[in-house]
Every structure is written in C-alpha cells, then in structure tokens.
mmCIF file of C-alpha atoms in Angstrom:
data_model
loop_
_atom_site.group_PDB
_atom_site.id
_atom_site.type_symbol
_atom_site.label_atom_id
_atom_site.label_comp_id
_atom_site.label_asym_id
_atom_site.label_seq_id
_atom_site.Cartn_x
_atom_site.Cartn_y
_atom_site.Cartn_z
ATOM 1 C CA MET C 1 108.307 52.738 72.045
ATOM 2 C CA ALA C 2 108.200 50.541 75.148
ATOM 3 C CA LEU C 3 104.938 50.111 77.064
ATOM 4 C CA ARG C 4 105.203 52.087 80.312
ATOM 5 C CA LEU C 5 104.134 49.807 83.152
ATOM 6 C CA ILE C 6 103.141 50.217 86.800
ATOM 7 C CA HIS C 7 103.713 46.949 88.669
ATOM 8 C CA VAL C 8 101.342 46.352 91.604
ATOM 9 C CA GLY C 9 102.155 43.660 94.166
ATOM 10 C CA ILE C 10 105.900 43.070 94.486
ATOM 11 C CA GLY C 11 105.925 40.862 97.559
ATOM 12 C CA GLY C 12 106.413 37.099 97.290
ATOM 13 C CA TRP C 13 105.853 35.860 93.736
ATOM 14 C CA GLY C 14 105.316 39.437 92.603
ATOM 15 C CA GLY C 15 108.862 40.172 93.711
ATOM 16 C CA ASP C 16 110.075 37.386 91.444
ATOM 17 C CA TRP C 17 108.139 38.991 88.581
ATOM 18 C CA ALA C 18 109.875 42.282 89.342
ATOM 19 C CA ALA C 19 113.372 40.786 89.463
ATOM 20 C CA ASN C 20 113.244 38.031 86.860
ATOM 21 C CA ALA C 21 110.391 38.572 84.399
ATOM 22 C CA VAL C 22 109.823 42.284 83.751
ATOM 23 C CA PRO C 23 113.504 43.098 82.994
ATOM 24 C CA ARG C 24 113.685 40.411 80.269
ATOM 25 C CA VAL C 25 111.245 42.124 77.894
ATOM 26 C CA PRO C 26 112.614 45.161 76.013
ATOM 27 C CA THR C 27 109.127 46.280 74.917
ATOM 28 C CA ILE C 28 108.199 46.833 78.588
ATOM 29 C CA GLU C 29 109.437 49.770 80.677
ATOM 30 C CA ARG C 30 108.619 49.603 84.384
ATOM 31 C CA VAL C 31 107.983 53.148 85.577
ATOM 32 C CA ALA C 32 106.665 52.415 89.078
ATOM 33 C CA ALA C 33 106.230 49.659 91.644
ATOM 34 C CA VAL C 34 103.412 49.450 94.192
ATOM 35 C CA ASP C 35 102.769 47.413 97.317
ATOM 36 C CA ALA C 36 100.410 48.250 100.177
ATOM 37 C CA ASP C 37 102.816 46.609 102.636
ATOM 38 C CA PRO C 38 105.816 48.932 103.187
ATOM 39 C CA ALA C 39 108.024 46.007 104.247
ATOM 40 C CA ALA C 40 107.179 44.016 101.122
ATOM 41 C CA LEU C 41 107.701 47.127 99.011
ATOM 42 C CA ALA C 42 111.149 47.709 100.485
ATOM 43 C CA LYS C 43 112.160 44.080 100.043
ATOM 44 C CA GLY C 44 110.874 43.923 96.460
ATOM 45 C CA ARG C 45 112.512 47.242 95.591
ATOM 46 C CA LYS C 46 115.882 46.036 96.863
ATOM 47 C CA ARG C 47 115.575 42.646 95.143
ATOM 48 C CA ALA C 48 114.719 44.132 91.736
ATOM 49 C CA GLY C 49 116.874 47.242 91.988
ATOM 50 C CA ILE C 50 113.949 49.643 91.601
ATOM 51 C CA PRO C 51 114.697 53.325 92.328
ATOM 52 C CA GLU C 52 113.100 54.513 95.570
ATOM 53 C CA ASP C 53 111.345 57.427 93.856
ATOM 54 C CA GLN C 54 109.464 54.909 91.678
ATOM 55 C CA CYS C 55 107.933 53.094 94.667
ATOM 56 C CA PHE C 56 104.476 53.773 96.107
ATOM 57 C CA THR C 57 102.061 52.193 98.593
ATOM 58 C CA SER C 58 98.929 52.707 96.477
ATOM 59 C CA LEU C 59 98.085 52.370 92.814
ATOM 60 C CA GLY C 60 96.229 55.675 92.851
ATOM 61 C CA GLU C 61 99.297 57.543 94.047
ATOM 62 C CA ALA C 62 101.486 55.878 91.429
ATOM 63 C CA MET C 63 99.089 56.751 88.621
ATOM 64 C CA ASP C 64 98.977 60.370 89.847
ATOM 65 C CA LYS C 65 102.765 60.695 89.993
ATOM 66 C CA VAL C 66 104.021 58.871 86.872
ATOM 67 C CA GLN C 67 103.067 58.648 83.225
ATOM 68 C CA ALA C 68 102.041 55.073 82.454
ATOM 69 C CA ASP C 69 100.213 53.141 79.769
ATOM 70 C CA ALA C 70 99.445 49.935 81.644
ATOM 71 C CA VAL C 71 99.293 48.175 85.004
ATOM 72 C CA LEU C 72 100.601 44.708 85.890
ATOM 73 C CA VAL C 73 98.713 43.146 88.809
ATOM 74 C CA THR C 74 100.542 40.404 90.718
ATOM 75 C CA ALA C 75 98.899 41.018 94.088
ATOM 76 C CA THR C 76 96.882 38.328 95.902
ATOM 77 C CA VAL C 77 93.840 36.930 94.081
ATOM 78 C CA GLY C 78 91.344 38.859 96.202
ATOM 79 C CA ALA C 79 92.913 42.135 95.016
ATOM 80 C CA HIS C 80 92.894 41.289 91.300
ATOM 81 C CA VAL C 81 89.439 42.668 90.533
ATOM 82 C CA PRO C 82 89.540 45.948 92.507
ATOM 83 C CA LEU C 83 93.031 46.800 91.264
ATOM 84 C CA ALA C 84 92.191 45.948 87.654
ATOM 85 C CA VAL C 85 88.998 48.006 87.768
ATOM 86 C CA GLU C 86 90.827 50.960 89.349
ATOM 87 C CA ALA C 87 93.464 50.850 86.605
ATOM 88 C CA LEU C 88 90.869 50.567 83.838
ATOM 89 C CA HIS C 89 88.846 53.477 85.216
ATOM 90 C CA ALA C 90 92.070 55.492 84.970
ATOM 91 C CA GLY C 91 92.440 54.525 81.307
ATOM 92 C CA LYS C 92 95.236 51.963 81.712
ATOM 93 C CA HIS C 93 95.607 48.600 80.013
ATOM 94 C CA VAL C 94 95.842 45.692 82.453
ATOM 95 C CA LEU C 95 97.825 42.454 82.653
ATOM 96 C CA VAL C 96 96.770 40.340 85.637
ATOM 97 C CA GLU C 97 98.209 37.174 87.152
ATOM 98 C CA LYS C 98 96.160 33.987 87.123
ATOM 99 C CA PRO C 99 93.579 33.175 88.274
ATOM 100 C CA PHE C 100 91.893 36.136 86.593
ATOM 101 C CA ALA C 101 89.404 36.640 89.431
ATOM 102 C CA PRO C 102 87.904 34.692 92.344
ATOM 103 C CA THR C 103 84.767 34.001 90.263
ATOM 104 C CA VAL C 104 83.562 34.212 86.673
ATOM 105 C CA ALA C 105 80.978 36.800 87.727
ATOM 106 C CA GLU C 106 83.712 39.072 89.104
ATOM 107 C CA ALA C 107 85.781 38.563 85.947
ATOM 108 C CA HIS C 108 82.829 39.894 83.960
ATOM 109 C CA GLU C 109 82.957 43.059 86.096
ATOM 110 C CA VAL C 110 86.520 43.626 84.923
ATOM 111 C CA LEU C 111 85.573 43.019 81.295
ATOM 112 C CA ALA C 112 82.711 45.502 81.562
ATOM 113 C CA ALA C 113 85.139 48.119 82.900
ATOM 114 C CA ALA C 114 87.576 47.333 80.060
ATOM 115 C CA ASP C 115 84.841 47.687 77.439
ATOM 116 C CA LYS C 116 83.758 51.015 78.897
ATOM 117 C CA ALA C 117 87.358 52.289 78.971
ATOM 118 C CA GLY C 118 88.274 50.850 75.576
ATOM 119 C CA ARG C 119 91.330 49.190 77.097
ATOM 120 C CA THR C 120 92.947 45.748 76.942
ATOM 121 C CA VAL C 121 92.765 43.189 79.742
ATOM 122 C CA MET C 122 95.009 40.126 79.537
ATOM 123 C CA VAL C 123 95.524 37.236 81.960
ATOM 124 C CA SER C 124 99.057 35.888 82.353
ATOM 125 C CA GLN C 125 98.625 32.197 81.585
ATOM 126 C CA ASN C 126 102.366 31.898 81.210
ATOM 127 C CA TYR C 127 102.515 28.104 80.696
ATOM 128 C CA ARG C 128 101.296 28.796 77.152
ATOM 129 C CA PHE C 129 104.677 30.327 76.353
ATOM 130 C CA TYR C 130 106.832 27.196 76.390
ATOM 131 C CA PRO C 131 108.083 25.305 73.298
ATOM 132 C CA ALA C 132 106.648 21.850 74.054
ATOM 133 C CA ALA C 133 103.139 23.131 74.752
ATOM 134 C CA ARG C 134 103.011 25.229 71.597
ATOM 135 C CA THR C 135 104.452 22.406 69.501
ATOM 136 C CA ALA C 136 101.854 19.966 70.836
ATOM 137 C CA ALA C 137 99.103 22.458 70.015
ATOM 138 C CA ARG C 138 100.428 22.804 66.462
ATOM 139 C CA LEU C 139 100.578 19.014 65.972
ATOM 140 C CA VAL C 140 96.994 18.643 67.166
ATOM 141 C CA ALA C 141 95.743 21.536 65.018
ATOM 142 C CA ASP C 142 97.484 20.099 61.953
ATOM 143 C CA GLN C 143 96.159 16.597 62.748
ATOM 144 C CA ALA C 144 99.710 15.300 62.331
ATOM 145 C CA LEU C 145 98.520 11.957 63.741
ATOM 146 C CA GLY C 146 94.904 12.192 62.658
ATOM 147 C CA ARG C 147 91.989 13.073 64.859
ATOM 148 C CA LEU C 148 92.417 13.574 68.590
ATOM 149 C CA GLY C 149 90.794 11.201 71.060
ATOM 150 C CA THR C 150 91.388 10.723 74.771
ATOM 151 C CA VAL C 151 93.966 12.777 76.675
ATOM 152 C CA HIS C 152 95.690 11.721 79.923
ATOM 153 C CA ILE C 153 97.465 14.302 82.109
ATOM 154 C CA ASP C 154 99.375 13.733 85.328
ATOM 155 C CA PHE C 155 100.686 16.417 87.676
ATOM 156 C CA ARG C 156 102.579 15.380 90.805
ATOM 157 C CA LYS C 157 104.428 17.515 93.350
ATOM 158 C CA TRP C 158 105.247 17.216 97.052
ATOM 159 C CA ALA C 159 104.393 20.481 98.842
ATOM 160 C CA ASN C 160 103.493 18.991 102.194
ATOM 161 C CA SER C 161 106.594 19.303 104.378
ATOM 162 C CA ALA C 162 106.200 22.754 105.964
ATOM 163 C CA PRO C 163 104.675 23.031 109.447
ATOM 164 C CA GLU C 164 100.942 23.697 109.332
ATOM 165 C CA ALA C 165 101.043 26.813 111.506
ATOM 166 C CA GLY C 166 101.173 29.981 109.423
ATOM 167 C CA HIS C 167 101.734 28.264 106.065
ATOM 168 C CA ARG C 168 99.727 30.226 103.498
ATOM 169 C CA HIS C 169 99.614 27.515 100.845
ATOM 170 C CA TYR C 170 97.779 25.085 103.121
ATOM 171 C CA ARG C 171 94.996 27.619 103.661
ATOM 172 C CA LEU C 172 94.310 28.559 100.041
ATOM 173 C CA VAL C 173 90.783 28.092 98.706
ATOM 174 C CA HIS C 174 90.840 25.095 96.351
ATOM 175 C CA PRO C 175 94.670 25.007 96.324
ATOM 176 C CA LEU C 176 94.927 22.425 93.550
ATOM 177 C CA LEU C 177 92.194 23.701 91.250
ATOM 178 C CA TYR C 178 92.758 27.473 91.470
ATOM 179 C CA ASP C 179 96.428 27.753 92.343
ATOM 180 C CA MET C 180 97.848 25.060 90.052
ATOM 181 C CA ALA C 181 95.365 23.230 87.823
ATOM 182 C CA ILE C 182 94.221 26.572 86.354
ATOM 183 C CA HIS C 183 97.474 26.386 84.349
ATOM 184 C CA HIS C 184 96.580 22.917 83.093
ATOM 185 C CA PHE C 185 92.970 23.886 82.339
ATOM 186 C CA ASP C 186 94.215 26.714 80.153
ATOM 187 C CA LEU C 187 96.725 24.417 78.451
ATOM 188 C CA MET C 188 93.951 21.898 77.762
ATOM 189 C CA ARG C 189 92.042 24.554 75.841
ATOM 190 C CA MET C 190 95.119 25.724 73.934
ATOM 191 C CA VAL C 191 96.508 22.293 73.050
ATOM 192 C CA LEU C 192 93.178 20.664 72.184
ATOM 193 C CA GLY C 193 91.774 23.717 70.393
ATOM 194 C CA GLN C 194 88.444 22.937 72.060
ATOM 195 C CA GLU C 195 86.316 24.386 74.836
ATOM 196 C CA PRO C 196 85.205 22.546 77.999
ATOM 197 C CA VAL C 197 81.607 21.413 78.321
ATOM 198 C CA SER C 198 81.465 19.527 81.627
ATOM 199 C CA VAL C 199 83.672 18.298 84.475
ATOM 200 C CA TYR C 200 83.509 15.765 87.281
ATOM 201 C CA THR C 201 85.916 16.062 90.237
ATOM 202 C CA GLN C 202 86.779 13.346 92.740
ATOM 203 C CA VAL C 203 88.958 14.490 95.644
ATOM 204 C CA THR C 204 91.743 11.987 96.364
ATOM 205 C CA ASP C 205 93.515 13.584 99.340
ATOM 206 C CA PRO C 206 95.624 11.090 101.309
ATOM 207 C CA PRO C 207 95.530 11.018 105.131
ATOM 208 C CA TRP C 208 98.846 12.872 105.332
ATOM 209 C CA SER C 209 97.671 15.998 103.513
ATOM 210 C CA ARG C 210 98.155 19.189 105.558
ATOM 211 C CA PHE C 211 95.960 21.251 103.234
ATOM 212 C CA LYS C 212 92.600 22.561 104.479
ATOM 213 C CA GLU C 213 90.905 21.940 101.113
ATOM 214 C CA GLU C 214 91.578 19.535 98.267
ATOM 215 C CA ALA C 215 95.255 19.164 97.387
ATOM 216 C CA SER C 216 94.763 16.206 95.054
ATOM 217 C CA ALA C 217 91.973 15.163 92.738
ATOM 218 C CA VAL C 218 91.034 13.182 89.647
ATOM 219 C CA LEU C 219 88.988 15.032 87.037
ATOM 220 C CA THR C 220 87.156 13.972 83.902
ATOM 221 C CA VAL C 221 86.708 16.907 81.530
ATOM 222 C CA THR C 222 84.593 16.679 78.376
ATOM 223 C CA PHE C 223 85.222 19.104 75.509
ATOM 224 C CA ASP C 224 82.989 20.379 72.727
ATOM 225 C CA GLY C 225 85.051 18.670 70.021
ATOM 226 C CA GLY C 226 84.434 15.271 71.571
ATOM 227 C CA SER C 227 87.751 14.814 73.374
ATOM 228 C CA VAL C 228 87.756 13.617 76.984
ATOM 229 C CA VAL C 229 90.597 14.530 79.344
ATOM 230 C CA SER C 230 91.531 12.389 82.340
ATOM 231 C CA TYR C 231 93.428 14.631 84.751
ATOM 232 C CA ARG C 232 95.199 13.517 87.928
ATOM 233 C CA GLY C 233 96.757 16.272 89.985
ATOM 234 C CA SER C 234 98.375 16.357 93.405
ATOM 235 C CA TRP C 235 100.323 18.682 95.700
ATOM 236 C CA VAL C 236 100.866 15.792 98.129
ATOM 237 C CA SER C 237 102.133 13.004 95.891
ATOM 238 C CA SER C 238 104.897 10.736 97.184
ATOM 239 C CA GLY C 239 105.453 9.526 93.625
ATOM 240 C CA GLU C 240 108.028 10.772 91.111
ATOM 241 C CA PRO C 241 107.415 14.495 90.516
ATOM 242 C CA THR C 242 106.336 15.638 87.076
ATOM 243 C CA ALA C 243 107.354 18.857 85.383
ATOM 244 C CA TRP C 244 105.156 21.838 86.256
ATOM 245 C CA SER C 245 103.199 21.580 83.006
ATOM 246 C CA GLY C 246 102.480 17.932 83.800
ATOM 247 C CA ALA C 247 102.981 14.797 81.733
ATOM 248 C CA TRP C 248 100.624 14.665 78.742
ATOM 249 C CA HIS C 249 99.614 11.664 76.637
ATOM 250 C CA LEU C 250 97.407 12.589 73.681
ATOM 251 C CA GLU C 251 95.927 9.550 71.960
ATOM 252 C CA CYS C 252 95.289 10.269 68.295
ATOM 253 C CA GLU C 253 93.828 8.247 65.447
ATOM 254 C CA ASP C 254 97.233 7.250 64.112
ATOM 255 C CA GLY C 255 99.451 7.349 67.194
ATOM 256 C CA GLU C 256 100.334 9.285 70.326
ATOM 257 C CA ILE C 257 101.817 12.661 71.206
ATOM 258 C CA TYR C 258 103.643 12.816 74.553
ATOM 259 C CA TRP C 259 104.917 16.090 75.928
ATOM 260 C CA THR C 260 106.044 17.719 79.142
ATOM 261 C CA GLY C 261 107.510 21.091 80.050
ATOM 262 C CA ARG C 262 108.273 23.906 82.474
ATOM 263 C CA ASP C 263 110.711 21.747 84.411
ATOM 264 C CA GLY C 264 113.631 24.119 84.915
ATOM 265 C CA PRO C 265 113.902 27.537 86.554
ATOM 266 C CA ALA C 266 111.065 29.961 85.825
ATOM 267 C CA GLY C 267 111.696 31.554 82.455
ATOM 268 C CA SER C 268 113.741 28.634 81.135
ATOM 269 C CA ALA C 269 112.637 26.024 78.591
ATOM 270 C CA GLU C 270 114.927 23.492 80.229
ATOM 271 C CA GLY C 271 113.127 20.165 80.518
ATOM 272 C CA ASP C 272 110.684 20.767 77.657
ATOM 273 C CA ALA C 273 110.328 17.541 75.672
ATOM 274 C CA ILE C 274 108.007 16.115 73.061
ATOM 275 C CA ARG C 275 107.767 12.645 71.554
ATOM 276 C CA VAL C 276 105.623 11.457 68.641
ATOM 277 C CA THR C 277 104.964 7.790 67.926
ATOM 278 C CA ARG C 278 102.932 6.588 64.963
ATOM 279 C CA ARG C 279 100.933 3.371 65.160
ATOM 280 C CA GLY C 280 102.517 0.692 62.961
ATOM 281 C CA ASP C 281 101.836 -2.959 62.152
ATOM 282 C CA ASP C 282 104.680 -4.027 64.452
ATOM 283 C CA GLY C 283 104.029 -1.490 67.196
ATOM 284 C CA PRO C 284 104.648 2.252 67.721
ATOM 285 C CA VAL C 285 107.252 3.903 65.491
ATOM 286 C CA ALA C 286 108.993 7.058 66.721
ATOM 287 C CA GLU C 287 108.896 10.062 64.403
ATOM 288 C CA PRO C 288 111.231 13.061 64.599
ATOM 289 C CA VAL C 289 109.695 16.341 65.725
ATOM 290 C CA THR C 290 111.239 19.782 66.004
ATOM 291 C CA MET C 291 109.958 22.019 68.767
ATOM 292 C CA LEU C 292 108.770 25.478 67.821
ATOM 293 C CA ASP C 293 110.910 28.440 68.741
ATOM 294 C CA VAL C 294 109.462 30.623 71.525
ATOM 295 C CA PRO C 295 111.427 33.884 71.783
ATOM 296 C CA TYR C 296 110.134 34.846 75.243
ATOM 297 C CA ILE C 297 109.579 32.055 77.748
ATOM 298 C CA GLY C 298 106.958 31.910 80.493
ATOM 299 C CA ARG C 299 106.002 35.184 82.137
ATOM 300 C CA ALA C 300 108.248 37.083 79.719
ATOM 301 C CA GLY C 301 106.087 35.599 76.966
ATOM 302 C CA SER C 302 102.969 36.963 78.652
ATOM 303 C CA LEU C 303 104.546 40.414 78.946
ATOM 304 C CA ALA C 304 105.755 40.410 75.337
ATOM 305 C CA GLU C 305 102.341 39.319 74.047
ATOM 306 C CA PHE C 306 100.648 41.990 76.153
ATOM 307 C CA ALA C 307 102.921 44.738 74.808
ATOM 308 C CA ARG C 308 102.513 43.469 71.242
ATOM 309 C CA ALA C 309 98.719 43.347 71.441
ATOM 310 C CA VAL C 310 98.419 46.816 72.955
ATOM 311 C CA GLU C 311 100.747 48.285 70.326
ATOM 312 C CA ALA C 312 98.887 46.560 67.472
ATOM 313 C CA GLY C 313 95.434 47.248 68.873
ATOM 314 C CA GLU C 314 94.678 43.509 68.796
ATOM 315 C CA GLU C 315 93.145 41.129 71.314
ATOM 316 C CA PRO C 316 95.887 39.087 73.041
ATOM 317 C CA GLU C 317 95.640 35.311 72.942
ATOM 318 C CA SER C 318 94.837 35.054 76.651
ATOM 319 C CA SER C 319 92.740 38.186 76.902
ATOM 320 C CA GLY C 320 90.308 38.439 79.780
ATOM 321 C CA ARG C 321 87.469 37.472 77.455
ATOM 322 C CA ARG C 322 89.309 34.474 76.057
ATOM 323 C CA ASN C 323 90.422 33.399 79.534
ATOM 324 C CA LEU C 324 86.892 33.133 80.903
ATOM 325 C CA ALA C 325 86.590 29.473 79.872
ATOM 326 C CA SER C 326 89.733 28.533 81.833
ATOM 327 C CA LEU C 327 88.397 30.231 84.958
ATOM 328 C CA ALA C 328 84.956 28.732 84.383
ATOM 329 C CA LEU C 329 86.449 25.234 84.221
ATOM 330 C CA ALA C 330 88.166 25.772 87.582
ATOM 331 C CA GLU C 331 84.918 27.116 89.034
ATOM 332 C CA ALA C 332 82.885 24.159 87.731
ATOM 333 C CA ALA C 333 85.490 21.695 89.019
ATOM 334 C CA ALA C 334 85.218 23.306 92.453
ATOM 335 C CA ARG C 335 81.414 23.043 92.339
ATOM 336 C CA SER C 336 81.768 19.368 91.521
ATOM 337 C CA VAL C 337 83.844 18.894 94.674
ATOM 338 C CA VAL C 338 80.859 20.146 96.694
ATOM 339 C CA THR C 339 77.984 18.528 94.773
ATOM 340 C CA GLY C 340 79.639 15.234 93.854
ATOM 341 C CA GLN C 341 78.021 15.601 90.440
ATOM 342 C CA VAL C 342 79.088 16.309 86.878
ATOM 343 C CA GLU C 343 78.965 20.094 86.470
ATOM 344 C CA LYS C 344 78.448 22.114 83.291
ATOM 345 C CA VAL C 345 81.130 24.649 82.398
ATOM 346 C CA THR C 346 79.559 28.018 81.615
ATOM 347 C CA TRP C 347 81.002 31.508 81.316
ATOM 348 C CA GLY C 348 78.291 33.518 79.571
ATOM 349 C CA GLN C 349 79.068 32.073 76.146
ATOM 350 C CA ASP C 350 75.436 31.482 75.145
#
C-alpha cells in the first residue's frame, strides 16, 4: 500500500517537488498539500493539478481532515524544525528537505521528538540518488584502485546576474555552505565512506559578488579515514560551469576516479559520467566502468527510499540521525568563516 503523504510548502521549489517529484513514485500517495501563503498554495495547486479539497493553509488542519502516514516538508529552512516536530507529535513520519535544520542543536530537537513518537525522520539529500555518485562510492568501497588518498572537488555556477533588490538568494545565510555545499558535504561522506573530523574555510568572494555572505570559498576537509578533501565552490564563477554535483577527482593508490553528475533537468541522470584510469608504467590507462542502475533519480530517489524504509521498519540511508554529520560539517565550515581557524566537526557523536 502506498504511503499517504501530506506535502507542506508548495511554493517555489516546493511547487517543483509537487509537480515533478512526488508524482513519479508509485509508493507515495499525496493526500493533501499545505502552504501558509494562500497565493502560493493556489499557484502550487494549479501547477501540480492538486484537487482543491486537498489543499490547506496549515499542517494542523490537514492532519485533522485527512488520513495520512507521513509529512513531506519543503518549506523554508526556518520552518523545518517546527513543522517536523508538529508532524512527529501527531504520530507522522517525516521527510524534510535539506538542510535538515538551521543548526545541529535544533536537529537534535527533531530527533528527540522522533524517538519519543517512534517515527522515522529522513533528510532528502537527493544528490545521493544519481548513478555516477553511487558508482564512485562503490568503487571506493571496493578499493577498485587501492586505497583512497586526496580528493579534489570543484563546483562552479554563475548566479549573480539578477538585480540585488528583492533577490532572495543574495540574502541567504551562508548561501554557498548551507544552500549548495551541503549537497557536496553529504556526497563526500557517502563516496568516501568516512566521517569529517575538521574543516578550514577561506572565503574567496570576488569584488563583483552581489551576495551578502560568502558565495565562494575554498575548504580543506579532513576525514577520520585519513583522506583530505580540497573543495572549491562558487556561485559567482565566471569560469566554465560544472554539473550540480561538481567535478570530482579521487586520487587512489593505483590510479584516479573522476566523476560528475546531476547536469540535466532535475530528476534526470543526463550528464552523469565516470572515468577510471589506472596508473601504468607509460602513464594512465583507461579502464571500462559500468555505472550502477538507479531506479529513482534525485528527489524521487529520496521519496522511494523514505517509503521503503517506513514500510520495512528500517532506518533510511539519510535518516535524520545519519544526516547530522553533513549538517555539522556545514556548521563547522561556517564557524571557520568567522574564526579564520580550523574547526572541529562535532554532532554529538562522542
């Protein structure tokens, strides 16, 4: 039986979830849509073809009026925690957009509510559900090229053309680290199979940046397995854009794994690519590699994993508990911006 879902936050990106992600997963049945803004609710309802009698302006009203098993939260970050806690107190499972919460401390509040309710909380780290990323993780786990060493990641986009007045993206708190690099932090953990220990952040914003806080930075992240990641990310790069997952070079004992992904429309694996070269006496030698099959791509993958885990009574791979380290890395990177020092990454793991 499909998981009955109330979707909260259908304006903006949430509206794209409603129209293009939720309908792709047969194990999910949307039974209600919620948005506190009546205009956003009407627009999202029309875009996704949601019946008017399934639309509400509060989560409480929706939970009173319809039978549901779970709540999907795609509202703004500041609403993630209160909405998740409200749903959990009502006995619903919760899937929440990234970042999980504004802080690690607030994320722990959600986990405490989930433990008390005996319900599942999962964070949609949808970049995990692309073929190239999962194939790279498998190659590293299998030590296909021996032990892993240094990793280099580049992310470049130009998001600097809109007028400054009224442009939400320019005013986000830590727009690179929390809005975008959180995807890459989570991928680092998945692909390396290691947890972050420390991070140093150097802001590299050019004079033409229209962002209020850092839109570009270079990070050095050290992991508990000994790998060091050099990460360069930018929303204001005039260079050749990368795919959304970034361009990854993983230096291994016997060669290199290069991969990139999430380059086409959301929900498409178009642009996913992976290349393996083994170190030889006369230089690198290319080796064939077959990408793993991923039945549900991107956000559909998050939804399918959520439904599967709830049905099986298992912890999903990006559960709230497991996602704490990704959020903690973003938080530590942001602290490093302020202190100018190497910061430890902690999330209550001791």
